[in-house]
């Protein structure tokens, strides 16, 4: 959609524009127009004063009863105190040193008042509320229409309220020139859409509910179409790009590595390996997504691709989203390759937090070409890093896939390198098409042989006998020579559950999973287990994110060597931990974790020849969404199915991981599960338009729109 790029200060004034930029990240008129209402409220949803809660944000409709100005005892200044009533209850509004407001707020006037309630002198009050007064002489007819007007409720901050946004929007819309239509006419007709101009105006200022609904449907289509057209255009361009073909040699590192493997590759690993080898052998860059179940052996597939490139004399870089993950990948690749091969390949780690001298050495290895496999974080994207001959980029995108992110490293090759993207959790097709619509997809479905699978049970904390049974079960496994993980949502008593990802909408989290007691903390749990009748005598270790790296590494080594029976930890064990002898995992306050996260976590047990057991402890009440999510995790080990469920419940921004990577790739009105069909339709529409008009010369406004999206993506990239 082609929206004005004019800065907001021209329309709203400096101060307001600054606040909008600072608190909502909205800088241009277009940004503001794309800040869509979260929902619409009607008067019926307003809070009656008689039932008003304390300490919460409320909006009331009320009449002004009286207005008083008081001096503050012993101080300069005054308080303006206004009593309002909605017929049933009364409350007061207070303003400090703003006596001039008495000119607006006169007895007998009616208005909307919003703010956070507090108690002062036994009276409920709103201090410095936001307000909007009804027109003074409003005819009954108009008053009725006014009252039925849907009130848009915007995502807001405590400083920039939804009303300020609504007001700003009004100012912008009043002066907005008619928007140009970027969507091909035949598509508007085919799907019965509103014009772009109509849609933007009606989503912000609907006269009736059906207007914002139609506007929303139109804008959803716009979003789906732009996204798919962008992805398809990129795919076409990428397919035409030139890259260096890379082919393994018969007696090279790949052959040596394969010969040294202590196990056979799965059929899937072989098939995907061949797909990748074919891609790498072509003179065009590979753009492939590798997805698969936890433990399906993706890392190994990626490593073998890197060995192909090494054979052909090129370099490969593995990009991990965090320092910890980069170190874990580095260690696991070193282990898998074996010392000699790792040395021969100049395996190198580069992260932002490395000491300067070490970093310098790594940079030298990279630029000289001695390092053929490099593992690192975003530090790899930094300008100072130059490669000798970058042939392959492997992106371990974890939960943070952003369309833009992949681009950065690409620019480091002489010719665009091949790109293999791994996702840590399987993603449903709808999401794959939405976010990775410019990629080919390879999937590993089977787990390496010998895996016995995982059984998962939800254990209700309301039932002490069941909880006791959990620890007895852990003791039994240890007695049989196995080991156990105990996972907690936080580290110690007073920190926030930062390591867990509560992944529901704000509103749902409040209702469904508000903890009734402090959440299980690793430090305290480790302590408590030492006096637990079942497991107290066992060797218990503790690991969490606040420990120094050496401490974590040594605890992990102890556990891996079988010198600890139970490892109590936070989610630091989520990825990359591979202890085949661990067979039980107990997750405490399991409802605090995301569905995909739980699936990922339990992938840590049952990796050896023994069946895995995962016990999800929760105090979630019957028939809550929280319990339903846990039951879902217990009911299937099909990661694809779980990620569908996860997607339905999660906020899209979190799924796409673009909350961190900034704006443009975040979906605004689209929801990938709900709008799967729409996304597919938009994709085939986009393919049709591009097939008939590949350079979009017959659709100049659409071309301009897509160019703008690409530009915004580039900008985001530069920022990240
Ligand atoms: P993923 O990244 O897909 O979760 P990994 O690549 O970490 O899985 O593999 C999990 C474990 O399985 C690793 O210890 C790896 O060495 C091992 N593994 C990989 N492929 C096979 C195989 N074909 N047979 C046996 N073990 C394998
Ligand atoms: Mg892995």
XYZ file of C-alpha atoms and ligand atoms in Angstrom:
748
model
C 0.000 0.000 0.000
C 1.422 3.351 -1.007
C 1.284 5.601 2.048
C 2.755 9.067 2.551
C 6.320 9.035 3.845
C 6.135 12.572 5.173
C 7.377 12.991 8.732
C 4.771 13.214 11.460
C 6.093 16.482 12.902
C 4.853 18.319 9.808
C 1.308 17.288 10.642
C 1.238 16.827 14.413
C 3.865 19.251 15.608
C 7.242 18.548 17.097
C 6.311 17.472 20.581
C 3.607 15.003 19.647
C 5.708 13.606 16.815
C 8.611 13.046 19.217
C 6.393 11.193 21.668
C 4.963 9.005 18.898
C 8.441 8.163 17.654
C 9.832 7.467 21.112
C 6.996 5.444 22.562
C 5.462 3.736 19.535
C 8.238 3.879 16.955
C 5.955 5.764 14.556
C 7.837 8.336 12.514
C 5.957 8.986 9.300
C 2.361 9.579 8.319
C 2.458 6.139 6.721
C 3.673 4.564 9.964
C 0.785 6.128 11.824
C -1.780 5.067 9.228
C -0.486 1.528 9.508
C -0.867 1.594 13.272
C -4.167 -0.244 13.208
C -6.667 -0.479 16.058
C -6.289 -3.564 18.210
C -10.037 -3.699 18.574
C -13.109 -1.486 18.690
C -15.032 -0.637 21.757
C -18.598 0.476 22.137
C -20.183 2.311 25.001
C -21.383 -0.994 26.370
C -17.814 -1.841 27.269
C -17.216 1.286 29.253
C -16.855 0.836 32.988
C -19.730 1.950 35.236
C -18.324 4.144 38.012
C -20.084 2.083 40.673
C -18.050 -0.986 39.678
C -14.778 0.701 39.056
C -11.638 -1.247 40.016
C -8.736 0.434 41.799
C -5.345 0.678 40.178
C -6.525 -0.172 36.704
C -6.923 1.688 33.452
C -10.570 2.582 32.894
C -12.700 4.630 30.545
C -15.973 6.067 31.767
C -18.735 8.183 30.253
C -19.936 10.718 32.784
C -21.359 14.177 33.403
C -19.421 16.850 35.220
C -21.148 17.681 38.512
C -18.986 20.387 39.996
C -15.586 21.943 39.617
C -13.485 23.252 42.506
C -10.092 24.820 42.681
C -8.141 24.384 45.947
C -4.877 25.818 47.136
C -2.376 23.271 48.381
C -1.680 23.928 52.055
C 1.684 25.523 52.686
C 2.732 25.310 49.045
C 2.464 27.272 45.892
C 0.087 25.785 43.357
C -3.442 24.534 43.204
C -5.523 21.470 42.650
C -8.429 21.416 40.279
C -10.944 18.893 41.560
C -13.842 17.807 39.398
C -16.622 15.489 40.453
C -18.210 13.392 37.743
C -21.187 11.045 37.780
C -22.674 8.512 35.421
C -25.969 8.489 37.271
C -25.103 5.584 39.546
C -21.704 6.426 40.943
C -19.493 9.435 41.418
C -15.764 9.891 41.360
C -13.313 12.735 41.117
C -10.771 13.924 38.608
C -7.776 15.878 39.845
C -5.354 18.118 38.021
C -2.370 19.749 39.706
C -1.520 23.267 38.637
C -3.779 23.121 35.644
C -6.510 25.486 36.753
C -6.922 26.549 33.132
C -8.681 23.276 32.430
C -11.707 24.693 34.246
C -12.362 26.613 31.037
C -12.999 23.302 29.187
C -14.413 21.216 31.961
C -17.629 22.908 32.982
C -20.455 21.535 35.120
C -23.172 19.880 33.040
C -20.843 18.756 30.280
C -20.601 15.131 29.312
C -17.504 13.330 28.167
C -15.275 10.261 28.091
C -12.642 10.137 30.831
C -9.779 7.689 30.859
C -6.901 6.982 33.185
C -5.657 4.784 35.970
C -7.788 4.784 39.098
C -6.408 5.423 42.559
C -7.762 6.146 46.012
C -7.251 9.482 47.712
C -8.931 10.435 50.990
C -11.219 7.435 50.642
C -12.441 8.663 47.267
C -11.825 6.986 43.927
C -10.088 9.353 41.592
C -8.406 9.717 38.246
C -5.365 11.958 38.396
C -4.662 13.837 35.190
C -7.044 11.743 33.112
C -7.208 11.873 29.377
C -10.611 13.143 28.301
C -12.782 13.938 25.353
C -15.888 16.061 25.852
C -19.068 15.462 23.913
C -20.199 18.292 21.669
C -22.148 20.795 23.782
C -25.277 21.047 21.719
C -25.778 17.614 20.315
C -29.140 16.607 18.894
C -30.614 13.403 20.303
C -30.265 11.691 16.910
C -26.629 12.661 16.659
C -26.002 11.699 20.233
C -27.313 8.233 19.474
C -25.122 7.861 16.377
C -22.195 9.219 18.339
C -22.777 6.698 21.076
C -22.905 3.833 18.573
C -19.766 4.944 16.810
C -17.174 2.206 17.173
C -14.306 3.599 19.220
C -10.980 2.320 17.880
C -8.698 1.059 20.623
C -5.070 1.304 19.571
C -1.985 -0.455 20.831
C -0.754 2.372 23.049
C 1.760 3.187 25.720
C 1.228 4.828 29.088
C 2.489 8.090 27.616
C 0.858 7.961 24.208
C -2.671 6.809 24.943
C -5.146 5.339 22.524
C -6.987 8.655 22.529
C -3.970 10.652 21.577
C -3.533 8.224 18.722
C -7.171 8.541 17.747
C -6.916 12.316 17.764
C -3.683 12.311 15.765
C -5.254 9.928 13.293
C -8.167 12.331 12.876
C -5.816 15.189 12.092
C -3.894 13.086 9.586
C -7.004 11.713 7.869
C -8.581 15.161 7.555
C -5.669 16.407 5.490
C -4.769 13.175 3.716
C -4.861 13.317 -0.085
C -6.720 10.350 -1.626
C -4.456 7.301 -1.544
C -3.296 5.779 -4.796
C -4.269 2.232 -5.594
C -1.321 -0.116 -5.892
C -3.329 -3.324 -6.177
C -4.190 -4.456 -9.738
C -7.824 -3.587 -10.541
C -8.766 -7.129 -11.511
C -7.847 -8.335 -8.009
C -9.956 -5.675 -6.325
C -12.909 -6.734 -8.441
C -12.237 -10.468 -8.021
C -12.242 -10.282 -4.235
C -14.766 -7.460 -3.778
C -12.308 -5.260 -1.920
C -12.637 -1.640 -0.869
C -10.335 0.892 -2.479
C -7.091 1.429 -0.596
C -8.195 4.925 0.303
C -11.548 3.803 1.614
C -10.024 0.965 3.599
C -7.447 3.106 5.383
C -10.022 5.729 6.308
C -12.608 3.233 7.479
C -10.340 1.130 9.606
C -9.511 4.210 11.663
C -12.829 6.057 11.499
C -15.667 3.644 10.932
C -19.231 4.906 11.205
C -20.544 1.367 11.703
C -19.016 -1.943 12.678
C -19.420 -3.399 9.176
C -17.216 -0.626 7.819
C -14.179 -1.524 9.839
C -14.747 -5.173 9.086
C -14.717 -4.569 5.332
C -11.731 -2.279 5.729
C -9.888 -4.877 7.751
C -10.546 -7.601 5.180
C -9.241 -5.369 2.415
C -6.130 -4.422 4.350
C -5.483 -8.052 5.225
C -5.551 -8.908 1.566
C -3.200 -6.027 0.829
C -0.809 -7.291 3.438
C -0.913 -10.887 2.243
C -0.520 -9.838 -1.376
C 2.394 -7.461 -0.780
C 4.181 -10.033 1.313
C 3.754 -12.829 -1.208
C 4.556 -10.616 -4.189
C 7.723 -9.483 -2.423
C 8.764 -13.038 -1.617
C 8.039 -14.291 -5.129
C 9.883 -11.376 -6.675
C 12.877 -12.115 -4.465
C 12.728 -15.755 -5.383
C 12.790 -14.875 -9.094
C 15.676 -12.474 -8.657
C 17.641 -14.905 -6.516
C 17.156 -17.705 -9.024
C 18.711 -15.512 -11.687
C 21.728 -14.540 -9.563
C 25.144 -16.009 -10.170
C 26.974 -17.989 -7.541
C 30.023 -20.227 -7.361
C 29.166 -23.904 -7.771
C 30.679 -26.101 -5.032
C 31.195 -29.817 -5.435
C 32.713 -32.286 -2.978
C 35.804 -34.226 -4.002
C 35.918 -38.017 -3.897
C 38.683 -38.153 -1.274
C 38.020 -34.883 0.518
C 36.897 -33.889 4.014
C 33.292 -34.932 3.458
C 34.335 -38.446 2.473
C 36.690 -38.633 5.459
C 33.980 -37.397 7.783
C 31.318 -39.802 6.480
C 33.755 -42.694 6.853
C 34.404 -41.738 10.483
C 30.735 -41.428 11.500
C 29.866 -43.926 14.235
C 26.327 -44.328 12.882
C 24.452 -44.502 9.581
C 22.711 -41.464 8.190
C 18.940 -41.691 8.193
C 17.197 -42.005 4.837
C 15.981 -38.421 5.273
C 19.463 -37.130 6.004
C 20.720 -38.803 2.844
C 17.870 -37.484 0.694
C 18.145 -33.928 2.015
C 21.929 -34.144 1.776
C 21.568 -34.949 -1.920
C 19.118 -32.092 -2.491
C 21.578 -29.715 -0.907
C 24.553 -31.135 -2.827
C 22.618 -30.620 -6.069
C 21.823 -27.025 -5.092
C 25.436 -26.316 -4.200
C 26.632 -27.671 -7.532
C 24.566 -25.148 -9.469
C 25.845 -21.728 -10.567
C 22.987 -20.007 -8.736
C 22.751 -19.453 -4.995
C 20.830 -22.002 -2.971
C 18.024 -20.634 -0.798
C 16.833 -23.563 1.201
C 15.032 -24.018 4.480
C 15.862 -27.116 6.488
C 13.262 -28.018 9.027
C 12.591 -31.074 11.096
C 11.740 -32.537 14.429
C 13.874 -31.872 17.450
C 16.665 -34.421 17.371
C 16.164 -35.336 13.716
C 19.778 -34.491 13.007
C 19.590 -31.158 11.205
C 22.929 -29.946 12.488
C 24.610 -32.945 10.944
C 23.019 -32.233 7.581
C 24.176 -28.628 7.763
C 27.659 -29.708 8.747
C 27.903 -32.057 5.767
C 26.895 -29.172 3.479
C 29.720 -27.112 4.987
C 32.111 -29.953 4.252
C 31.084 -29.955 0.582
C 31.998 -26.281 0.412
C 35.258 -26.903 2.275
C 36.121 -29.590 -0.260
C 35.585 -27.034 -2.995
C 37.959 -24.654 -1.210
C 35.295 -22.268 0.121
C 34.279 -21.070 3.565
C 31.044 -21.629 5.468
C 29.605 -19.511 8.248
C 27.041 -20.699 10.763
C 25.064 -17.820 12.196
C 23.467 -18.399 15.609
C 21.038 -16.024 17.300
C 22.845 -15.781 20.670
C 26.329 -16.039 22.131
C 25.397 -19.130 24.121
C 23.995 -20.905 21.088
C 27.013 -19.984 19.020
C 29.323 -21.468 21.660
C 27.184 -24.593 21.906
C 27.181 -25.067 18.140
C 30.910 -24.520 18.065
C 31.520 -27.116 20.776
C 29.158 -29.658 19.245
C 30.627 -29.242 15.747
C 34.114 -29.605 17.175
C 33.046 -32.793 18.938
C 31.312 -34.176 15.857
C 34.199 -33.420 13.522
C 36.790 -34.753 15.905
C 39.951 -32.927 16.835
C 41.949 -33.580 13.683
C 39.273 -32.681 11.193
C 38.297 -29.581 13.195
C 41.901 -28.446 13.101
C 42.308 -29.207 9.425
C 39.205 -27.088 8.690
C 40.358 -24.227 10.905
C 37.076 -24.332 12.846
C 36.697 -20.802 14.282
C 34.326 -19.072 16.683
C 33.488 -15.375 16.420
C 31.171 -13.617 18.861
C 30.800 -10.034 19.999
C 31.867 -10.699 23.572
C 35.145 -12.402 22.760
C 38.308 -10.737 24.119
C 39.813 -8.357 21.570
C 42.962 -10.394 20.990
C 41.012 -13.578 20.360
C 38.654 -11.749 18.070
C 41.544 -10.342 16.097
C 42.991 -13.808 15.663
C 39.607 -15.114 14.492
C 39.249 -12.258 12.005
C 42.670 -13.059 10.581
C 41.790 -16.716 10.204
C 38.620 -15.694 8.391
C 40.130 -13.173 6.005
C 43.088 -15.408 5.177
C 40.810 -18.325 4.343
C 42.466 -20.584 6.962
C 39.115 -20.825 8.713
C 36.879 -22.921 6.503
C 34.084 -23.295 9.023
C 33.158 -20.298 11.136
C 30.531 -20.272 13.849
C 29.323 -16.960 15.183
C 26.637 -14.537 16.203
C 25.528 -11.346 14.522
C 29.123 -10.245 15.037
C 29.716 -12.071 11.758
C 27.656 -9.443 9.977
C 29.793 -6.600 11.326
C 31.644 -4.586 8.745
C 35.051 -5.494 10.132
C 34.531 -9.108 9.147
C 35.674 -9.957 5.654
C 35.833 -13.419 4.253
C 38.374 -14.946 1.936
C 35.761 -16.854 -0.041
C 32.394 -17.226 1.627
C 30.528 -20.013 -0.122
C 27.775 -21.062 2.285
C 25.840 -19.461 5.078
C 23.932 -21.624 7.508
C 21.444 -19.638 9.554
C 20.248 -21.240 12.758
C 17.245 -19.073 13.092
C 15.783 -20.555 16.180
C 12.532 -18.727 16.830
C 13.762 -15.542 15.311
C 13.249 -15.791 11.627
C 13.157 -12.411 9.942
C 13.076 -12.165 6.184
C 15.649 -9.373 6.300
C 18.214 -10.958 8.559
C 19.440 -13.470 6.026
C 20.383 -10.768 3.581
C 23.223 -9.249 5.569
C 25.787 -12.017 5.396
C 25.021 -12.618 1.759
C 26.727 -9.398 0.871
C 29.980 -10.784 2.292
C 30.657 -13.204 -0.545
C 32.387 -12.320 -3.810
C 29.340 -13.748 -5.484
C 26.180 -14.317 -3.461
C 26.840 -17.411 -1.324
C 24.502 -20.360 -0.918
C 22.165 -20.057 2.047
C 20.774 -22.835 4.213
C 18.334 -21.807 6.906
C 17.589 -24.156 9.788
C 14.598 -23.821 12.041
C 14.864 -25.335 15.473
C 11.230 -26.320 15.538
C 9.128 -27.601 12.704
C 6.901 -24.961 11.242
C 3.580 -25.482 9.547
C 3.302 -24.952 5.827
C 1.269 -21.795 6.190
C 4.017 -20.161 8.170
C 6.696 -21.527 5.875
C 4.975 -19.878 2.947
C 4.397 -16.661 4.850
C 7.874 -16.132 6.143
C 9.975 -18.283 3.903
C 7.955 -17.949 0.721
C 11.155 -17.232 -1.164
C 12.826 -20.508 -0.150
C 12.839 -24.161 -1.144
C 11.957 -26.379 1.787
C 13.571 -29.646 2.945
C 12.090 -31.581 5.811
C 13.518 -34.278 8.058
C 10.692 -36.314 9.515
C 12.276 -39.386 11.005
C 14.430 -39.552 14.110
C 17.752 -41.390 13.987
C 17.346 -45.096 14.684
C 17.420 -46.423 18.209
C 15.353 -43.561 19.605
C 12.604 -44.928 21.733
C 10.323 -41.915 21.775
C 9.030 -39.792 24.630
C 5.937 -40.167 26.759
C 4.580 -36.981 28.284
C 2.170 -36.587 31.202
C 0.609 -33.557 32.805
C 0.807 -33.732 36.599
C -1.617 -31.550 38.520
C -0.078 -29.942 41.570
C -3.479 -29.924 43.213
C -2.856 -33.617 43.748
C 0.036 -34.106 46.245
C 0.090 -37.883 45.791
C 0.739 -37.444 42.074
C 3.498 -34.943 42.771
C 5.162 -37.319 45.232
C 4.949 -40.009 42.564
C 6.905 -37.755 40.179
C 9.939 -37.725 42.464
C 9.642 -41.440 43.162
C 9.654 -41.995 39.396
C 12.790 -39.874 39.047
C 14.444 -41.952 41.781
C 13.501 -45.171 39.944
C 15.127 -43.980 36.724
C 18.284 -43.003 38.599
C 18.298 -46.399 40.324
C 18.186 -47.928 36.827
C 21.304 -45.966 35.970
C 19.713 -43.035 34.167
C 19.663 -39.282 34.764
C 17.037 -36.566 35.080
C 16.497 -32.941 34.174
C 14.391 -30.658 36.356
C 13.479 -27.436 34.552
C 12.265 -24.279 36.322
C 10.908 -21.058 34.843
C 13.257 -18.826 36.801
C 16.572 -18.660 38.562
C 15.869 -17.470 42.074
C 13.302 -15.884 44.314
C 13.109 -12.349 43.096
C 13.790 -12.357 39.407
C 11.207 -12.219 36.679
C 10.583 -15.449 34.767
C 12.701 -14.049 31.980
C 13.930 -17.309 30.593
C 10.505 -18.738 30.005
C 8.534 -17.390 27.115
C 4.943 -17.000 28.157
C 3.629 -16.920 24.670
C 0.008 -15.958 24.839
C -1.609 -12.666 24.249
C -1.175 -10.289 27.170
C -4.812 -10.541 27.997
C -4.889 -14.320 28.052
C -1.728 -14.587 30.102
C -3.284 -12.440 32.774
C -6.366 -14.600 32.990
C -5.081 -18.057 32.412
C -1.666 -18.266 33.905
C -1.371 -15.621 36.540
C 0.693 -17.410 39.167
C -1.023 -17.898 42.493
C 2.299 -18.353 44.277
C 5.898 -17.568 43.379
C 7.136 -19.537 40.395
C 9.544 -22.401 40.895
C 13.072 -21.045 41.010
C 16.023 -23.264 40.138
C 18.156 -22.279 43.137
C 15.371 -22.940 45.638
C 14.204 -26.124 43.918
C 17.705 -27.611 43.961
C 17.834 -26.848 47.684
C 14.380 -28.271 48.392
C 15.085 -31.478 46.497
C 18.025 -32.171 48.801
C 15.524 -32.801 51.598
C 12.991 -34.592 49.412
C 12.377 -38.151 50.741
C 12.670 -39.738 47.279
C 15.571 -37.925 45.702
C 17.322 -36.187 48.636
C 20.206 -38.646 48.665
C 20.941 -38.321 44.942
C 23.649 -36.169 43.375
C 21.954 -32.922 42.398
C 23.533 -30.217 40.230
C 22.398 -26.686 39.407
C 22.765 -24.718 36.188
C 21.338 -21.358 35.137
C 21.971 -18.349 32.974
C 23.531 -16.192 35.668
C 26.400 -18.559 36.297
C 29.735 -17.829 34.708
C 30.332 -19.692 31.469
C 33.034 -21.892 33.042
C 30.692 -22.879 35.844
C 27.938 -23.815 33.428
C 30.370 -25.735 31.286
C 31.715 -27.653 34.249
C 28.275 -28.533 35.635
C 27.245 -29.678 32.184
C 30.392 -31.779 31.877
C 29.724 -33.393 35.269
C 26.209 -34.249 34.205
C 27.291 -35.555 30.808
C 29.922 -37.729 32.509
C 27.252 -39.245 34.762
C 28.657 -37.753 37.956
C 25.356 -35.992 38.657
C 21.997 -37.766 38.814
C 19.732 -34.762 38.589
C 20.351 -31.462 36.860
C 18.124 -28.640 38.080
C 18.200 -25.802 35.600
C 16.422 -23.056 33.733
C 15.870 -23.234 29.993
C 19.596 -22.896 29.361
C 19.376 -26.583 28.507
C 16.839 -25.930 25.791
C 19.179 -26.274 22.881
C 22.310 -28.163 22.063
C 22.473 -30.298 25.169
C 22.971 -33.906 24.266
C 23.132 -36.408 27.125
C 21.804 -39.733 25.785
C 21.673 -41.224 29.290
C 19.120 -38.667 30.504
C 15.667 -40.214 30.362
C 13.369 -38.112 32.557
C 12.531 -34.469 32.452
C 10.393 -32.791 35.090
C 9.171 -29.323 34.112
C 7.918 -27.189 36.995
C 5.221 -24.559 36.452
C 5.064 -25.955 32.969
C 2.290 -23.579 31.907
C 4.842 -20.765 31.971
C 6.569 -22.191 28.918
C 5.497 -21.987 25.316
C 4.231 -25.040 23.499
C 7.128 -25.134 21.078
C 9.519 -24.479 23.908
C 8.222 -27.474 25.864
C 8.507 -29.611 22.764
C 12.059 -28.415 22.278
C 12.877 -29.000 25.951
C 11.626 -32.556 26.080
C 13.694 -33.310 22.997
C 16.591 -33.414 25.491
C 15.454 -36.774 26.898
C 15.035 -40.125 25.212
C 17.932 -39.409 22.888
C 19.689 -42.665 23.689
C 18.399 -46.213 23.459
C 15.938 -45.805 26.357
C 12.437 -44.368 26.277
C 12.085 -40.795 27.484
C 9.601 -39.552 30.049
C 8.519 -35.938 30.387
C 6.419 -34.821 33.353
C 4.781 -31.426 33.135
C 3.879 -30.142 36.598
C 1.280 -27.440 36.728
C -1.128 -25.805 39.115
C -3.266 -24.605 36.219
C -6.963 -24.925 36.959
C -9.400 -27.230 35.203
C -10.719 -26.054 31.862
C -8.189 -23.258 31.469
C -6.368 -22.482 28.290
C -3.121 -23.074 30.163
C -4.083 -26.650 30.947
C -5.340 -27.178 27.421
C -1.943 -26.198 26.026
C -0.165 -28.649 28.311
C -2.573 -31.419 27.357
C -1.798 -30.636 23.722
C 1.915 -31.081 24.357
C 1.237 -34.347 26.177
C -1.067 -35.635 23.444
C 1.376 -35.644 20.553
C 5.051 -35.651 19.716
C 4.295 -34.365 16.234
C 6.141 -31.082 16.204
C 4.284 -29.837 13.141
C 0.953 -30.333 14.798
C 2.174 -28.607 17.948
C 3.490 -25.628 16.096
C 0.081 -25.230 14.438
C -1.496 -25.122 17.875
C 1.244 -22.837 19.095
C 0.715 -20.473 16.208
C -2.956 -20.236 16.911
C -2.248 -19.136 20.436
C 0.821 -17.019 20.036
C 1.080 -13.484 19.001
C 2.339 -13.441 15.468
C 5.074 -10.977 16.220
C 6.635 -13.482 18.556
C 6.284 -16.293 16.096
C 7.983 -14.306 13.405
C 10.540 -13.135 15.878
C 10.400 -9.689 14.448
C 9.696 -7.984 17.723
C 13.425 -7.902 18.215
C 14.430 -7.383 14.634
C 12.130 -4.441 14.197
C 8.987 -3.509 12.377
C 8.638 -4.301 8.732
C 8.490 -8.057 8.682
C 6.026 -8.160 11.563
C 2.589 -9.025 10.347
C 0.091 -6.337 11.113
C -3.383 -7.655 10.441
C -2.593 -11.123 9.182
C -2.628 -14.247 11.309
C -0.975 -17.135 9.578
C -3.224 -19.893 10.821
C -6.502 -18.041 10.607
C -5.619 -16.456 7.283
C -3.931 -19.482 5.729
C -6.402 -19.597 2.874
C -6.157 -15.888 2.212
C -2.369 -16.145 2.158
C -2.529 -18.985 -0.370
C -4.954 -17.027 -2.544
C -2.789 -13.935 -2.390
C 0.218 -16.050 -3.293
C -1.355 -17.446 -6.429
C -2.697 -13.987 -7.347
C 0.805 -12.590 -6.973
C 2.280 -15.421 -9.022
C -0.288 -14.752 -11.756
C 0.507 -11.035 -11.906
C 4.270 -11.636 -11.908
C 4.041 -14.332 -14.580
C 2.182 -12.003 -16.933
C 4.274 -8.963 -16.086
C 7.612 -10.065 -14.584
C 9.136 -6.606 -14.335
C 5.814 -5.050 -13.296
C 6.117 -2.394 -16.003
C 2.381 -2.558 -16.508
C 1.835 -2.111 -12.757
C 4.057 0.830 -11.866
C 2.335 1.597 -8.560
C 2.609 -2.004 -7.425
C 6.275 -1.969 -8.449
C 6.748 1.180 -6.379
C 5.020 -0.410 -3.417
C 7.158 -3.544 -3.517
C 10.301 -1.481 -3.969
C 9.346 0.414 -0.830
C 8.937 -2.819 1.109
C 12.368 -3.993 -0.023
C 13.824 -0.638 0.910
C 12.310 -0.808 4.376
C 13.735 -4.302 4.748
C 17.178 -3.019 3.813
C 16.861 -0.228 6.340
C 15.893 -2.645 9.067
C 18.873 -4.689 8.148
C 21.205 -1.748 8.429
C 19.823 -1.102 11.900
C 20.106 -4.651 13.179
P 18.462 -31.403 15.673
O 19.393 -30.253 15.493
O 17.686 -31.701 14.448
O 17.592 -31.260 16.878
P 20.892 -32.754 16.065
O 21.522 -32.448 14.770
O 21.288 -31.949 17.236
O 19.326 -32.691 15.912
O 21.076 -34.301 16.350
C 20.722 -34.859 17.582
C 21.670 -35.946 17.956
O 21.528 -37.052 17.108
C 23.121 -35.547 17.901
O 23.760 -36.091 19.001
C 23.594 -36.176 16.626
O 24.978 -36.497 16.691
C 22.780 -37.440 16.579
N 22.537 -37.929 15.240
C 22.368 -37.209 14.127
N 22.158 -38.007 13.067
C 22.168 -39.267 13.541
C 22.024 -40.568 12.933
N 21.785 -40.685 11.633
N 22.106 -41.647 13.734
C 22.332 -41.513 15.046
N 22.501 -40.337 15.679
C 22.428 -39.236 14.931
Mg 20.307 -28.981 16.803
